[in-house]
Amino acid sequence: MTGPRICRRAALTAFVVAAAPIASAQEIILDATSPIEEAKAATLLVPYAFYSPTYDFAIGFGGVLTGQIQDQLSVFFNAIRSTNGTDQVQLGFYGAQIPGTNRLFADGWISAGRFAELRAYVGEDENGVRSGSAGSDPDNFVRDEAIEIWSELRFDFVLPIGKGAKEPIQTYRLYRGILEGEGTGGRDWNPFTSGRTTLSARPFYQRQDFEKAVDGQEIATNGIELALEYDNTDFPRNPTYGSRQTISVSRDFGAFDSSDDWTVVEGEAVKFIDLGATSWSRQQVLAFGGWTAYSPTWNVEEDGTITNAPPYYRGTTLGGRRRLRGYPTDRFSDRAALLYWLEYRMVPDWQPLLDVEELAPARIDWWQLALFTEVGRVAPSWSLEDLHSDLEWNVGASLRLFARKAIVRMDFAIGPEGGAFWLDLGHPF
């Protein structure tokens, strides 16, 4: 096994800074042990430092403001500068309720950076095998100086059915980080009586400008994603039981500076089973599900040229912090993709982090151990035979913290091509 790949890794304090925005746009989280005003509002400014192969040694400064303009709204920023010449700035907001409405919400963010070494799975090897295809050489990629700009704006409309009928903004009350009461749903599967259903429109723009390593020197996409999600879990941020289903269609119309026009259809289903608390655990959950994607516009010309396909970093892609975590970001891409996953999550009753004075500002309610496995594949066509042969796989373990009402996740996964370590926010699904 090759050494672990540390991918855009940051120190724990950096993710505590950004923790508050990673949540549903329609949630208010209250702490049963705190006054209501303190539970709703928080402000944090933190300098930090970290090391990774992408950045070398880097320093950063970030901040988040929550619950002070609107109870459910979070505004954040983050800036990074590294010794290898990488610079990055991120700005955004989550959970803004559109004035004059009670069911329409907006999230938005932008990230801009100059990277000294950005990896791209593009091109072919000497045998004509496309980089990123199933069975391709893991070393078949290019690495180059690049500028990346990535921005998304998401509009969510909460349908007036289920729990969303009377409560477009859902309030959850926690005790030591665990939900008190029944929550939003999960006992019965019926969108008209349980859970919350949301229609979303997400305009996006992402562009990578390379110095010299990629033909054309730029890979750009812009368009819109339309999605329908039924979240029938008790507490979406950290479910104990219930399920969630999402279907979406993404379309790049080839306008502006887009590299090509393309369409991708996606579907995801997740189930959470409550395994019950014990004398040594406060929560045990079995989480499993699947995701698939297909690009009906993907076309291979007679000379082998691929047209009307999404870029390697978007759409029918596996590898990275959420899907197939034992592989580098965007390791695999093709016309179709499929992934299955299984996780066991356990929150111990023992909580030694409360006694660590240096961690007090993070307000860590609990820590969680998760064990997981994933299997999946990309293929040139969507067929059960193609997508279930020679599957890629990984197994791993995860340490997660519930800090300032958000989940900070540290995953380590290993598979046939080595291993990867990820530091991220939120559960992967």
PDB file of N, CA and C in Angstrom, residues 94-131:
ATOM      1  N   TYR A  94     -25.281  30.686   4.631  1.00  0.00           N
ATOM      2  CA  TYR A  94     -26.194  29.551   4.607  1.00  0.00           C
ATOM      3  C   TYR A  94     -27.466  29.905   5.365  1.00  0.00           C
ATOM      4  N   GLY A  95     -28.610  29.568   4.795  1.00  0.00           N
ATOM      5  CA  GLY A  95     -29.865  29.657   5.528  1.00  0.00           C
ATOM      6  C   GLY A  95     -30.564  30.984   5.482  1.00  0.00           C
ATOM      7  N   ALA A  96     -30.298  31.841   4.499  1.00  0.00           N
ATOM      8  CA  ALA A  96     -30.962  33.139   4.426  1.00  0.00           C
ATOM      9  C   ALA A  96     -32.408  32.965   3.974  1.00  0.00           C
ATOM     10  N   GLN A  97     -33.329  33.451   4.772  1.00  0.00           N
ATOM     11  CA  GLN A  97     -34.734  33.421   4.382  1.00  0.00           C
ATOM     12  C   GLN A  97     -35.020  34.639   3.517  1.00  0.00           C
ATOM     13  N   ILE A  98     -35.529  34.408   2.297  1.00  0.00           N
ATOM     14  CA  ILE A  98     -35.777  35.500   1.362  1.00  0.00           C
ATOM     15  C   ILE A  98     -36.859  36.419   1.936  1.00  0.00           C
ATOM     16  N   PRO A  99     -36.590  37.728   2.042  1.00  0.00           N
ATOM     17  CA  PRO A  99     -37.572  38.654   2.613  1.00  0.00           C
ATOM     18  C   PRO A  99     -38.914  38.577   1.883  1.00  0.00           C
ATOM     19  N   GLY A 100     -39.985  38.612   2.662  1.00  0.00           N
ATOM     20  CA  GLY A 100     -41.320  38.562   2.095  1.00  0.00           C
ATOM     21  C   GLY A 100     -41.833  37.165   1.846  1.00  0.00           C
ATOM     22  N   THR A 101     -41.028  36.142   2.149  1.00  0.00           N
ATOM     23  CA  THR A 101     -41.448  34.752   1.977  1.00  0.00           C
ATOM     24  C   THR A 101     -41.213  34.002   3.276  1.00  0.00           C
ATOM     25  N   ASN A 102     -41.859  32.871   3.437  1.00  0.00           N
ATOM     26  CA  ASN A 102     -41.590  32.029   4.599  1.00  0.00           C
ATOM     27  C   ASN A 102     -41.171  30.618   4.215  1.00  0.00           C
ATOM     28  N   ARG A 103     -41.098  30.342   2.892  1.00  0.00           N
ATOM     29  CA  ARG A 103     -40.716  29.003   2.436  1.00  0.00           C
ATOM     30  C   ARG A 103     -39.511  28.992   1.509  1.00  0.00           C
ATOM     31  N   LEU A 104     -39.007  30.148   1.150  1.00  0.00           N
ATOM     32  CA  LEU A 104     -37.897  30.222   0.205  1.00  0.00           C
ATOM     33  C   LEU A 104     -36.633  30.650   0.926  1.00  0.00           C
ATOM     34  N   PHE A 105     -35.564  29.854   0.775  1.00  0.00           N
ATOM     35  CA  PHE A 105     -34.293  30.092   1.456  1.00  0.00           C
ATOM     36  C   PHE A 105     -33.168  30.080   0.426  1.00  0.00           C
ATOM     37  N   ALA A 106     -32.047  30.668   0.795  1.00  0.00           N
ATOM     38  CA  ALA A 106     -30.903  30.735  -0.121  1.00  0.00           C
ATOM     39  C   ALA A 106     -29.612  30.457   0.625  1.00  0.00           C
ATOM     40  N   ASP A 107     -28.706  29.726  -0.040  1.00  0.00           N
ATOM     41  CA  ASP A 107     -27.322  29.535   0.391  1.00  0.00           C
ATOM     42  C   ASP A 107     -26.432  30.013  -0.744  1.00  0.00           C
ATOM     43  N   GLY A 108     -25.253  30.487  -0.447  1.00  0.00           N
ATOM     44  CA  GLY A 108     -24.326  30.877  -1.502  1.00  0.00           C
ATOM     45  C   GLY A 108     -22.907  30.934  -0.993  1.00  0.00           C
ATOM     46  N   TRP A 109     -21.969  30.611  -1.882  1.00  0.00           N
ATOM     47  CA  TRP A 109     -20.569  30.705  -1.497  1.00  0.00           C
ATOM     48  C   TRP A 109     -19.689  30.801  -2.732  1.00  0.00           C
ATOM     49  N   ILE A 110     -18.505  31.330  -2.526  1.00  0.00           N
ATOM     50  CA  ILE A 110     -17.520  31.434  -3.592  1.00  0.00           C
ATOM     51  C   ILE A 110     -16.144  31.108  -3.019  1.00  0.00           C
ATOM     52  N   SER A 111     -15.363  30.371  -3.791  1.00  0.00           N
ATOM     53  CA  SER A 111     -13.993  30.025  -3.418  1.00  0.00           C
ATOM     54  C   SER A 111     -13.083  30.368  -4.589  1.00  0.00           C
ATOM     55  N   ALA A 112     -12.020  31.089  -4.317  1.00  0.00           N
ATOM     56  CA  ALA A 112     -11.053  31.454  -5.355  1.00  0.00           C
ATOM     57  C   ALA A 112      -9.652  31.191  -4.831  1.00  0.00           C
ATOM     58  N   GLY A 113      -8.818  30.566  -5.658  1.00  0.00           N
ATOM     59  CA  GLY A 113      -7.469  30.263  -5.201  1.00  0.00           C
ATOM     60  C   GLY A 113      -6.496  30.038  -6.341  1.00  0.00           C
ATOM     61  N   ARG A 114      -5.240  30.269  -6.053  1.00  0.00           N
ATOM     62  CA  ARG A 114      -4.140  29.920  -6.957  1.00  0.00           C
ATOM     63  C   ARG A 114      -3.374  28.775  -6.311  1.00  0.00           C
ATOM     64  N   PHE A 115      -3.360  27.616  -6.991  1.00  0.00           N
ATOM     65  CA  PHE A 115      -2.731  26.421  -6.448  1.00  0.00           C
ATOM     66  C   PHE A 115      -1.412  26.159  -7.157  1.00  0.00           C
ATOM     67  N   ALA A 116      -0.395  25.868  -6.365  1.00  0.00           N
ATOM     68  CA  ALA A 116       0.914  25.560  -6.934  1.00  0.00           C
ATOM     69  C   ALA A 116       0.930  24.179  -7.578  1.00  0.00           C
ATOM     70  N   GLU A 117       0.110  23.240  -7.043  1.00  0.00           N
ATOM     71  CA  GLU A 117       0.063  21.882  -7.583  1.00  0.00           C
ATOM     72  C   GLU A 117      -1.373  21.366  -7.515  1.00  0.00           C
ATOM     73  N   LEU A 118      -2.113  21.501  -8.619  1.00  0.00           N
ATOM     74  CA  LEU A 118      -3.482  21.005  -8.692  1.00  0.00           C
ATOM     75  C   LEU A 118      -3.518  19.777  -9.594  1.00  0.00           C
ATOM     76  N   ARG A 119      -4.120  18.691  -9.096  1.00  0.00           N
ATOM     77  CA  ARG A 119      -4.159  17.423  -9.833  1.00  0.00           C
ATOM     78  C   ARG A 119      -5.411  17.354 -10.704  1.00  0.00           C
ATOM     79  N   ALA A 120      -5.251  16.891 -11.975  1.00  0.00           N
ATOM     80  CA  ALA A 120      -6.378  16.749 -12.897  1.00  0.00           C
ATOM     81  C   ALA A 120      -6.299  15.393 -13.591  1.00  0.00           C
ATOM     82  N   TYR A 121      -7.399  14.621 -13.544  1.00  0.00           N
ATOM     83  CA  TYR A 121      -7.465  13.321 -14.226  1.00  0.00           C
ATOM     84  C   TYR A 121      -8.023  13.529 -15.626  1.00  0.00           C
ATOM     85  N   VAL A 122      -7.140  13.944 -16.533  1.00  0.00           N
ATOM     86  CA  VAL A 122      -7.507  14.218 -17.923  1.00  0.00           C
ATOM     87  C   VAL A 122      -6.467  13.595 -18.849  1.00  0.00           C
ATOM     88  N   GLY A 123      -6.832  13.422 -20.127  1.00  0.00           N
ATOM     89  CA  GLY A 123      -5.902  12.892 -21.118  1.00  0.00           C
ATOM     90  C   GLY A 123      -5.887  11.379 -21.167  1.00  0.00           C
ATOM     91  N   GLU A 124      -4.911  10.826 -21.893  1.00  0.00           N
ATOM     92  CA  GLU A 124      -4.741   9.378 -22.058  1.00  0.00           C
ATOM     93  C   GLU A 124      -3.305   8.988 -21.785  1.00  0.00           C
ATOM     94  N   ASP A 125      -3.111   7.687 -21.435  1.00  0.00           N
ATOM     95  CA  ASP A 125      -1.748   7.197 -21.262  1.00  0.00           C
ATOM     96  C   ASP A 125      -1.200   6.709 -22.599  1.00  0.00           C
ATOM     97  N   GLU A 126      -0.004   6.125 -22.585  1.00  0.00           N
ATOM     98  CA  GLU A 126       0.637   5.707 -23.838  1.00  0.00           C
ATOM     99  C   GLU A 126      -0.103   4.574 -24.526  1.00  0.00           C
ATOM    100  N   ASN A 127      -0.998   3.882 -23.804  1.00  0.00           N
ATOM    101  CA  ASN A 127      -1.778   2.799 -24.402  1.00  0.00           C
ATOM    102  C   ASN A 127      -3.170   3.252 -24.839  1.00  0.00           C
ATOM    103  N   GLY A 128      -3.417   4.544 -24.755  1.00  0.00           N
ATOM    104  CA  GLY A 128      -4.713   5.070 -25.166  1.00  0.00           C
ATOM    105  C   GLY A 128      -5.813   4.921 -24.144  1.00  0.00           C
ATOM    106  N   VAL A 129      -5.470   4.567 -22.890  1.00  0.00           N
ATOM    107  CA  VAL A 129      -6.466   4.430 -21.829  1.00  0.00           C
ATOM    108  C   VAL A 129      -6.748   5.804 -21.238  1.00  0.00           C
ATOM    109  N   ARG A 130      -8.015   6.163 -21.185  1.00  0.00           N
ATOM    110  CA  ARG A 130      -8.384   7.488 -20.692  1.00  0.00           C
ATOM    111  C   ARG A 130      -8.162   7.592 -19.190  1.00  0.00           C
ATOM    112  N   SER A 131      -7.565   8.673 -18.759  1.00  0.00           N
ATOM    113  CA  SER A 131      -7.372   8.924 -17.338  1.00  0.00           C
ATOM    114  C   SER A 131      -8.713   9.003 -16.632  1.00  0.00           C
TER     115      SER A 131
END
